[in-house]
PDB file of C-alpha atoms in Angstrom:
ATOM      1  CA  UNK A  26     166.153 105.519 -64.116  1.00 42.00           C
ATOM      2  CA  UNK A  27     167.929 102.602 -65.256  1.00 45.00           C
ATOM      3  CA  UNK A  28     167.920 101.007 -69.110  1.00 44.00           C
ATOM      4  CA  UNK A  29     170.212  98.290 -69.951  1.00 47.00           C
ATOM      5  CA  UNK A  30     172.052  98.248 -66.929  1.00 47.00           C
ATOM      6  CA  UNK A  31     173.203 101.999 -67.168  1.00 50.00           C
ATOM      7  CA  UNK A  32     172.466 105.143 -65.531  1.00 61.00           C
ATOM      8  CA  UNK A  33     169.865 107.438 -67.679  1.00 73.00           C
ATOM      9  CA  UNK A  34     170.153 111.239 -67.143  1.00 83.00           C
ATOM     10  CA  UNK A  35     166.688 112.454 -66.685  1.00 88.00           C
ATOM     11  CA  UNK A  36     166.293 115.968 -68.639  1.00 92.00           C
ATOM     12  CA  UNK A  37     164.088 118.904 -67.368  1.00 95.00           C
ATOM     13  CA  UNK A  38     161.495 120.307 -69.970  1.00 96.00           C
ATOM     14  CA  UNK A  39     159.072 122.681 -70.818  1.00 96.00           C
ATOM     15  CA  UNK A  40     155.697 122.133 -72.775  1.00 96.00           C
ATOM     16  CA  UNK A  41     152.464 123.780 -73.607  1.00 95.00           C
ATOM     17  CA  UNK A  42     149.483 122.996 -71.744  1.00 95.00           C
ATOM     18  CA  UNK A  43     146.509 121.571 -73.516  1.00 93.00           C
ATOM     19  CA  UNK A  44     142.666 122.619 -73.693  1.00 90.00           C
ATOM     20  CA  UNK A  45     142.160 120.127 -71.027  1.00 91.00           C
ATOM     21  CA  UNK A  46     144.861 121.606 -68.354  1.00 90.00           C
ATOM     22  CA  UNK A  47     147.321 118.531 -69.125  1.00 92.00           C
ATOM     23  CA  UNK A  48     150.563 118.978 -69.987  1.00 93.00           C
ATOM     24  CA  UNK A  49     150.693 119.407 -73.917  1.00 93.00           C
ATOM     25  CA  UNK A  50     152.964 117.646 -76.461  1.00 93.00           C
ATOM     26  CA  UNK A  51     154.819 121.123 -78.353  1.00 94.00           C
ATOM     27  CA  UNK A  52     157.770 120.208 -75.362  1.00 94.00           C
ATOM     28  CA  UNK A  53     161.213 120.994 -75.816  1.00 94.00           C
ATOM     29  CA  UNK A  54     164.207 119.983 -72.886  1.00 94.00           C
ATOM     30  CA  UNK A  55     166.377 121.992 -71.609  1.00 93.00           C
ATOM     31  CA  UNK A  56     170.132 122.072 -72.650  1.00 92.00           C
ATOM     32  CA  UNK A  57     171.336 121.689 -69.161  1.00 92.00           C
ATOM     33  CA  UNK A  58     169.787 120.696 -65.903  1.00 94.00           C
ATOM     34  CA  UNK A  59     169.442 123.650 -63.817  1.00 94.00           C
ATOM     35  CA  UNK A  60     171.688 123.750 -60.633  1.00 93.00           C
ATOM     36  CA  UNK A  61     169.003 124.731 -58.188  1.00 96.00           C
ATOM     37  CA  UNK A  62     165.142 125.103 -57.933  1.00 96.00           C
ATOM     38  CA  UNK A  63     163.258 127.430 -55.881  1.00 96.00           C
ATOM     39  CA  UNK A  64     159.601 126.874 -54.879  1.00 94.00           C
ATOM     40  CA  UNK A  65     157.362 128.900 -52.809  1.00 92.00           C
ATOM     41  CA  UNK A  66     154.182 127.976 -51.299  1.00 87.00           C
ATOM     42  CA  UNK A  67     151.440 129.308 -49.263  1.00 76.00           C
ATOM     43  CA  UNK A  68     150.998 127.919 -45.925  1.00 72.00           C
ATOM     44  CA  UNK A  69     148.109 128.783 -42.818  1.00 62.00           C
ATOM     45  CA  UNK A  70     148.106 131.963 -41.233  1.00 60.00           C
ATOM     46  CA  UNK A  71     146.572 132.804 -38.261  1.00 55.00           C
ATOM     47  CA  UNK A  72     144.073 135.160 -40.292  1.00 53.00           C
ATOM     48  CA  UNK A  73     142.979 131.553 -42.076  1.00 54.00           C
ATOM     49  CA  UNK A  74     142.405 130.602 -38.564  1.00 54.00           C
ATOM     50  CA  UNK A  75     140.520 133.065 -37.363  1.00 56.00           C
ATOM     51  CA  UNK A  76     138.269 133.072 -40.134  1.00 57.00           C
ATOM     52  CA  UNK A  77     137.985 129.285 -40.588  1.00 56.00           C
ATOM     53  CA  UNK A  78     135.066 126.889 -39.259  1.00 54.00           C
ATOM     54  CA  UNK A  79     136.345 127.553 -35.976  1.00 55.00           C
ATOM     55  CA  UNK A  80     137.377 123.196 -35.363  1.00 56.00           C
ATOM     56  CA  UNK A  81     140.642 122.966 -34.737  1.00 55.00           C
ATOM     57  CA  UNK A  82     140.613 119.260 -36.383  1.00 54.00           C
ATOM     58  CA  UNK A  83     140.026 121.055 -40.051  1.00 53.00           C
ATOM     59  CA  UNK A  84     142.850 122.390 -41.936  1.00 51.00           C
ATOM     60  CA  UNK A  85     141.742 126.526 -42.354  1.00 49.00           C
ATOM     61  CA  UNK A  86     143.631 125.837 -46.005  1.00 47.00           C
ATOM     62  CA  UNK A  87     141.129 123.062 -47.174  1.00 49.00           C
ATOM     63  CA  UNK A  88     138.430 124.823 -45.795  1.00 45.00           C
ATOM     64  CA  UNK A  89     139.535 127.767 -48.422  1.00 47.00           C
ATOM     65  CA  UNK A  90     137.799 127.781 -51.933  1.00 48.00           C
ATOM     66  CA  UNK A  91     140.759 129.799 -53.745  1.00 55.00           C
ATOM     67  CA  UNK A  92     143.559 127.579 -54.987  1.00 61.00           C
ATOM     68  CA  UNK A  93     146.606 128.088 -53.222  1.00 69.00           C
ATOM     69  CA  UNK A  94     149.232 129.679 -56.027  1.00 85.00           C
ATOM     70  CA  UNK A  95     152.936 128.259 -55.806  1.00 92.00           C
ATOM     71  CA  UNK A  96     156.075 129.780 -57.431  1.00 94.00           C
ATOM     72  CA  UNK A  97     158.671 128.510 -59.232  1.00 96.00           C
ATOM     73  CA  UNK A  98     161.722 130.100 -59.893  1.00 97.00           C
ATOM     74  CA  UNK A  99     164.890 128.650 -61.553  1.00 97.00           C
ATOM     75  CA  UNK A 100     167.909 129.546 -64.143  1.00 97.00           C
ATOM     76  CA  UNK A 101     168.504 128.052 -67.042  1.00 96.00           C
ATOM     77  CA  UNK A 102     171.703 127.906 -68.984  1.00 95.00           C
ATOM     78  CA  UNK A 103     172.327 128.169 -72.527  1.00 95.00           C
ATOM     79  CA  UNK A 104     175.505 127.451 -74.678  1.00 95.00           C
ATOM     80  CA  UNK A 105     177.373 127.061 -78.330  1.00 95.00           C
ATOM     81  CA  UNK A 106     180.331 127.762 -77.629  1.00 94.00           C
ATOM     82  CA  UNK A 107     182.833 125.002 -78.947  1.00 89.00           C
ATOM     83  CA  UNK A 108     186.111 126.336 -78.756  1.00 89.00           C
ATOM     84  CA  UNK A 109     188.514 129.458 -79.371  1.00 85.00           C
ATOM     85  CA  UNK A 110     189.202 128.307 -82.467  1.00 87.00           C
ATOM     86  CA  UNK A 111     185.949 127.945 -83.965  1.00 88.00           C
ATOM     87  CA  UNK A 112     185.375 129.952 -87.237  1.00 88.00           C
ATOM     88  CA  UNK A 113     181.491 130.142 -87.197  1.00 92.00           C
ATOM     89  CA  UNK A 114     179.014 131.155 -83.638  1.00 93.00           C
ATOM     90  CA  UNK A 115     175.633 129.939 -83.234  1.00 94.00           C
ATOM     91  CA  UNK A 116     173.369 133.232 -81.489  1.00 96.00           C
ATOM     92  CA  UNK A 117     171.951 131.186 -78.668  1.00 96.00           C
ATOM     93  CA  UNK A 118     168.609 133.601 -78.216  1.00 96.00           C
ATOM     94  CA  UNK A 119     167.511 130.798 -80.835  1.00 95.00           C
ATOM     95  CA  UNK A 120     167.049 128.796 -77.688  1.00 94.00           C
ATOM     96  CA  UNK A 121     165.828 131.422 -75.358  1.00 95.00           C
ATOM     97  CA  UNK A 122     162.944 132.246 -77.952  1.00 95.00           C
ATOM     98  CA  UNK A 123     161.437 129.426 -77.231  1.00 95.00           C
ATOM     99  CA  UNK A 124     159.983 130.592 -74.390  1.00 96.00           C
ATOM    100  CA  UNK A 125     158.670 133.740 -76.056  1.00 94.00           C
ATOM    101  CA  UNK A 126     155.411 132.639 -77.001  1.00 93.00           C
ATOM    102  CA  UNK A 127     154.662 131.555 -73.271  1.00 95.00           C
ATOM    103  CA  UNK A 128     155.123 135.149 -72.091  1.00 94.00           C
ATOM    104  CA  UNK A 129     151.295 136.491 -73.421  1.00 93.00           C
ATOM    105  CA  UNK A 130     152.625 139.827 -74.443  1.00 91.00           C
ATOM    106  CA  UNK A 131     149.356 141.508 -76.315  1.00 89.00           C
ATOM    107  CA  UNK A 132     146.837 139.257 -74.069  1.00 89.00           C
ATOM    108  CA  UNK A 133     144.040 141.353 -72.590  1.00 87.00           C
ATOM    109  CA  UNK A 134     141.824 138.753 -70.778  1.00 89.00           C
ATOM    110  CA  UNK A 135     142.990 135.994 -67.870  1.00 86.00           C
ATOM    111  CA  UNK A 136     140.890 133.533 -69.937  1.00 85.00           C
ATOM    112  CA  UNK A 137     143.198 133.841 -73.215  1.00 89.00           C
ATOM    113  CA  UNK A 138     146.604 133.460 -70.970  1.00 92.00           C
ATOM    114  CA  UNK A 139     148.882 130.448 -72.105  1.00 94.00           C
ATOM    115  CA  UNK A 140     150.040 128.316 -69.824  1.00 96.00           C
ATOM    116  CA  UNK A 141     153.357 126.739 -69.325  1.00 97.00           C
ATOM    117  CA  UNK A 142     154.886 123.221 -67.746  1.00 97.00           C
ATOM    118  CA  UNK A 143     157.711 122.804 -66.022  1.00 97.00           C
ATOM    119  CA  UNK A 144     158.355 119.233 -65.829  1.00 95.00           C
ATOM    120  CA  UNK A 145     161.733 117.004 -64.082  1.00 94.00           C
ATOM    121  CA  UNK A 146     161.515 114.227 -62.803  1.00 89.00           C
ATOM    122  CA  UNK A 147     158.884 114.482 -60.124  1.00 89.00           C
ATOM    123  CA  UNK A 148     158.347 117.608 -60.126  1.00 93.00           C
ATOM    124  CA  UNK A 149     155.702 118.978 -62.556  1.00 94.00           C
ATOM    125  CA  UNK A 150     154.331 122.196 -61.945  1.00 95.00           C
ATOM    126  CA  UNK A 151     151.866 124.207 -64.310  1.00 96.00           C
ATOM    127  CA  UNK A 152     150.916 127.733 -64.640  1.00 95.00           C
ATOM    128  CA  UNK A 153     151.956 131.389 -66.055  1.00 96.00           C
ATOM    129  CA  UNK A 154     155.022 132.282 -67.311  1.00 96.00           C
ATOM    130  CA  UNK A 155     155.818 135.332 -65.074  1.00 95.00           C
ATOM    131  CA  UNK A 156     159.353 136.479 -65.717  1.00 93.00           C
ATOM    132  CA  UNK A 157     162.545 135.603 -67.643  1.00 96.00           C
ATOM    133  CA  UNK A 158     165.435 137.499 -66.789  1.00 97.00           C
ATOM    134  CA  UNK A 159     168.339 136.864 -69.285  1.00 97.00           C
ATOM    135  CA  UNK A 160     172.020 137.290 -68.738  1.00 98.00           C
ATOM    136  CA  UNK A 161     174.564 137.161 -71.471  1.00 98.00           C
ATOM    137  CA  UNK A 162     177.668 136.033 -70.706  1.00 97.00           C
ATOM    138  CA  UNK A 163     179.943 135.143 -73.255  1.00 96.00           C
ATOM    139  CA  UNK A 164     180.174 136.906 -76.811  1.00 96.00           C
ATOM    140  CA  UNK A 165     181.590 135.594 -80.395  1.00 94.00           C
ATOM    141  CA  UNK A 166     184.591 138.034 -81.570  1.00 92.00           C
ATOM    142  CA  UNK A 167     181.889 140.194 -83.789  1.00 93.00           C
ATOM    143  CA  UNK A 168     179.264 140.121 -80.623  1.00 95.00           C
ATOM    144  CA  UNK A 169     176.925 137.228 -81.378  1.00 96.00           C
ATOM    145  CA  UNK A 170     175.845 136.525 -77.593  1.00 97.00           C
ATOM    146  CA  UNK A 171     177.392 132.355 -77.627  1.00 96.00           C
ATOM    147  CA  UNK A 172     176.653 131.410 -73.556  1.00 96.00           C
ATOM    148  CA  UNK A 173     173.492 132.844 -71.525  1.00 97.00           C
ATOM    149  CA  UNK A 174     171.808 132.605 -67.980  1.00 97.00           C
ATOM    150  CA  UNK A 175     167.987 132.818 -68.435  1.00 97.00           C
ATOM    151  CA  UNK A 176     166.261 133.061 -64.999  1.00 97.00           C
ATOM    152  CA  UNK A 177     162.244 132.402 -65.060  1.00 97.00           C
ATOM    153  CA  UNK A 178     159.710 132.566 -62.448  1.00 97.00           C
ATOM    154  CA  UNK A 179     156.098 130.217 -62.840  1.00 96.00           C
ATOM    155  CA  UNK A 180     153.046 131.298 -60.958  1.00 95.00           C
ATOM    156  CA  UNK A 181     151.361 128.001 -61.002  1.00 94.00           C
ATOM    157  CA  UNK A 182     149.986 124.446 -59.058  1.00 93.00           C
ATOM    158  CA  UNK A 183     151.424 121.526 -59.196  1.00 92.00           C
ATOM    159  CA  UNK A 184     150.059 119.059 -61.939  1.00 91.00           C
ATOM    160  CA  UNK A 185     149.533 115.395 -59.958  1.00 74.00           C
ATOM    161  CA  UNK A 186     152.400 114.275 -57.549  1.00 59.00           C
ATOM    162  CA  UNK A 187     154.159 112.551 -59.527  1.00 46.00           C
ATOM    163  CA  UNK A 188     156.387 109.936 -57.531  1.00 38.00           C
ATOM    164  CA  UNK A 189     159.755 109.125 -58.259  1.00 41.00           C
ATOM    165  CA  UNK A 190     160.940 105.560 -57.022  1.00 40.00           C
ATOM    166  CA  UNK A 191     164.330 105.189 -57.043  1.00 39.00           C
ATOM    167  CA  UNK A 192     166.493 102.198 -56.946  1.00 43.00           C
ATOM    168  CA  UNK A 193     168.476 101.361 -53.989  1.00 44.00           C
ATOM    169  CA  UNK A 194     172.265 101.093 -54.488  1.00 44.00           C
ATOM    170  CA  UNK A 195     174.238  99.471 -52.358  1.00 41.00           C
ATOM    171  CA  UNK A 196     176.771 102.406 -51.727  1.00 38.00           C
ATOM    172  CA  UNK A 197     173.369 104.284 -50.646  1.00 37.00           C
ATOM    173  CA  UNK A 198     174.722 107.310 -53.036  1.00 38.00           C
ATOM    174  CA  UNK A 199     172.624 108.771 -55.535  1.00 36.00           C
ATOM    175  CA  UNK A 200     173.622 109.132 -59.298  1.00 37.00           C
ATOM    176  CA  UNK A 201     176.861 111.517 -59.692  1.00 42.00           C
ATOM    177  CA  UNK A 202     175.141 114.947 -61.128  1.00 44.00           C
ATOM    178  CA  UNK A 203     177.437 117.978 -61.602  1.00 45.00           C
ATOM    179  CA  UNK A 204     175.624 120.622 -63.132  1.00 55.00           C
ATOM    180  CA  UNK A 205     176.567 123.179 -66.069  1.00 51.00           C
ATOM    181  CA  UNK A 206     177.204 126.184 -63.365  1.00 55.00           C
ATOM    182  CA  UNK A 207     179.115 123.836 -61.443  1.00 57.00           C
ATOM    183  CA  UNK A 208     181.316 122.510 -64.376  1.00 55.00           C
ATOM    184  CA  UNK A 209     181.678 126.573 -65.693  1.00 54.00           C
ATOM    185  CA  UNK A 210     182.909 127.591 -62.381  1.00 53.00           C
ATOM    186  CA  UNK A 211     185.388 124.343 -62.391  1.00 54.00           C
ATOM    187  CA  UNK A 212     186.553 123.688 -65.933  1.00 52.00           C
ATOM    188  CA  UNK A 213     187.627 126.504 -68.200  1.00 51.00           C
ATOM    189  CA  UNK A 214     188.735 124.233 -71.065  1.00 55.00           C
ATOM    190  CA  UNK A 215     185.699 122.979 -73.506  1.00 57.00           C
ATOM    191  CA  UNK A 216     187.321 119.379 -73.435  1.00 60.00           C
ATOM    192  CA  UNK A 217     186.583 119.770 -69.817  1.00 59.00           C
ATOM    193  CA  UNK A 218     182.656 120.586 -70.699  1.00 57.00           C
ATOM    194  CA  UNK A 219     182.499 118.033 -73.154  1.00 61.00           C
ATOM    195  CA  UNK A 220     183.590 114.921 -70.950  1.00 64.00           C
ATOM    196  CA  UNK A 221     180.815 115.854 -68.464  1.00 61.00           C
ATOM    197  CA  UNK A 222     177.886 115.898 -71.138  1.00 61.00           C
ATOM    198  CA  UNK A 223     179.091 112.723 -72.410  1.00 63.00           C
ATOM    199  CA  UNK A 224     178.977 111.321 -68.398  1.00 61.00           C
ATOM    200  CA  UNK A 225     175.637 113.304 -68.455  1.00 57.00           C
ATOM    201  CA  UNK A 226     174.353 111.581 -71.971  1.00 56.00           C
ATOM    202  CA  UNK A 227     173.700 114.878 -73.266  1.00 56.00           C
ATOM    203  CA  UNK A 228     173.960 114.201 -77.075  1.00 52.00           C
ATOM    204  CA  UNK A 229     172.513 117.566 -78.421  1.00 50.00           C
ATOM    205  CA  UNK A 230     174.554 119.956 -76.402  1.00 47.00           C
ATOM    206  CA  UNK A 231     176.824 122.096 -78.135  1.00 49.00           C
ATOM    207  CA  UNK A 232     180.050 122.279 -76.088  1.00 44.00           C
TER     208      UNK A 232
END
């Protein structure tokens, strides 16, 4: 995406979903672009051949009336860590709970489930929430959990197909991207963090 003649980072978010299956407008982005995305889909067996209409011109997976179920699976990353000498730590499950009310703990019936959205760039997928795995990784002095790896699976469809259409550059490269993971595993020094959210545009983060 360009604005002004710049390079725009596009940020990865999560919303409710509204009454009439849309994507809702209680979003909130992530703090960091995840490094990887996993999707799984169904594809035609030879049992949906066998009991399809037989023509081998018709797709056995149209011919189904189920919807086919996709999932989603990515980690998220989490941080307010500033520096070693910082005097006061920010508990960063106030940004994992976020996703707590998307889990339907308590719900007894499939009709009362709340869906989620997972939306970047062109890829928009909606459905239920069906795991979050978190990993604490770094800890304030008095054990205030400051850096975290959430990992979260959605059971889900996709929402449209929503196209992206990039802009040709004449080196043919695509927009430099290094991701949190990649700049933990590089840079140990927060100054380090810091210069790639600014390259990034990411104003909010707390590095």
């Amino acid at each position: 995406m360009r604005e002004g003649g710049s390079d725009m980072l596009t940020k990865a978010k999560l919303s409710n979903v509204d009454d009439s299956g849309k994507p809702g407008s209680n979003s909130f982005h992530v703090q960091f672009n995840p490094n990887e995305i996993a999707i799984s889909e169904a594809v035609a067996s030879l049992y949906d051949m066998e009991k399809g209409t037989g023509d081998p011109h018709v797709n056995p997976v149209e011919t189904k009336k189920d919807k086919q179920v996709l999932h989603l699976s990515t980690t998220l990353f989490y941080n307010t860590f500033t520096s070693l000498s910082q005097k006061s730590y920010e508990d960063v499950r106030s940004y994992i709970r976020k996703l707590y009310p998307y889990t339907n703990v308590g719900v007894e019936t499939k009709e009362n489930l709340k869906k989620i959205c997972f939306t970047w760039s062109s890829i928009c997928v909606i459905g239920i929430l069906e795991k979050i795995d978190v990993r604490y990784t770094m800890f304030s002095p008095s054990g205030v959990p400051v850096r975290a790896e959430v990992s979260i699976s959605i059971a889900g469809e996709y929402y449209g197909e929503q196209i992206a259409e990039a802009e040709p550059k004449e080196n043919g490269e695509l927009m430099e991207h290094t991701s949190f993971l990649e700049s933990m595993r590089s840079f140990k020094e927060s100054d380090d963090w810091k210069q790639i959210a600014r390259k990034q545009n990411v104003k909010k983060a707390r590095l």
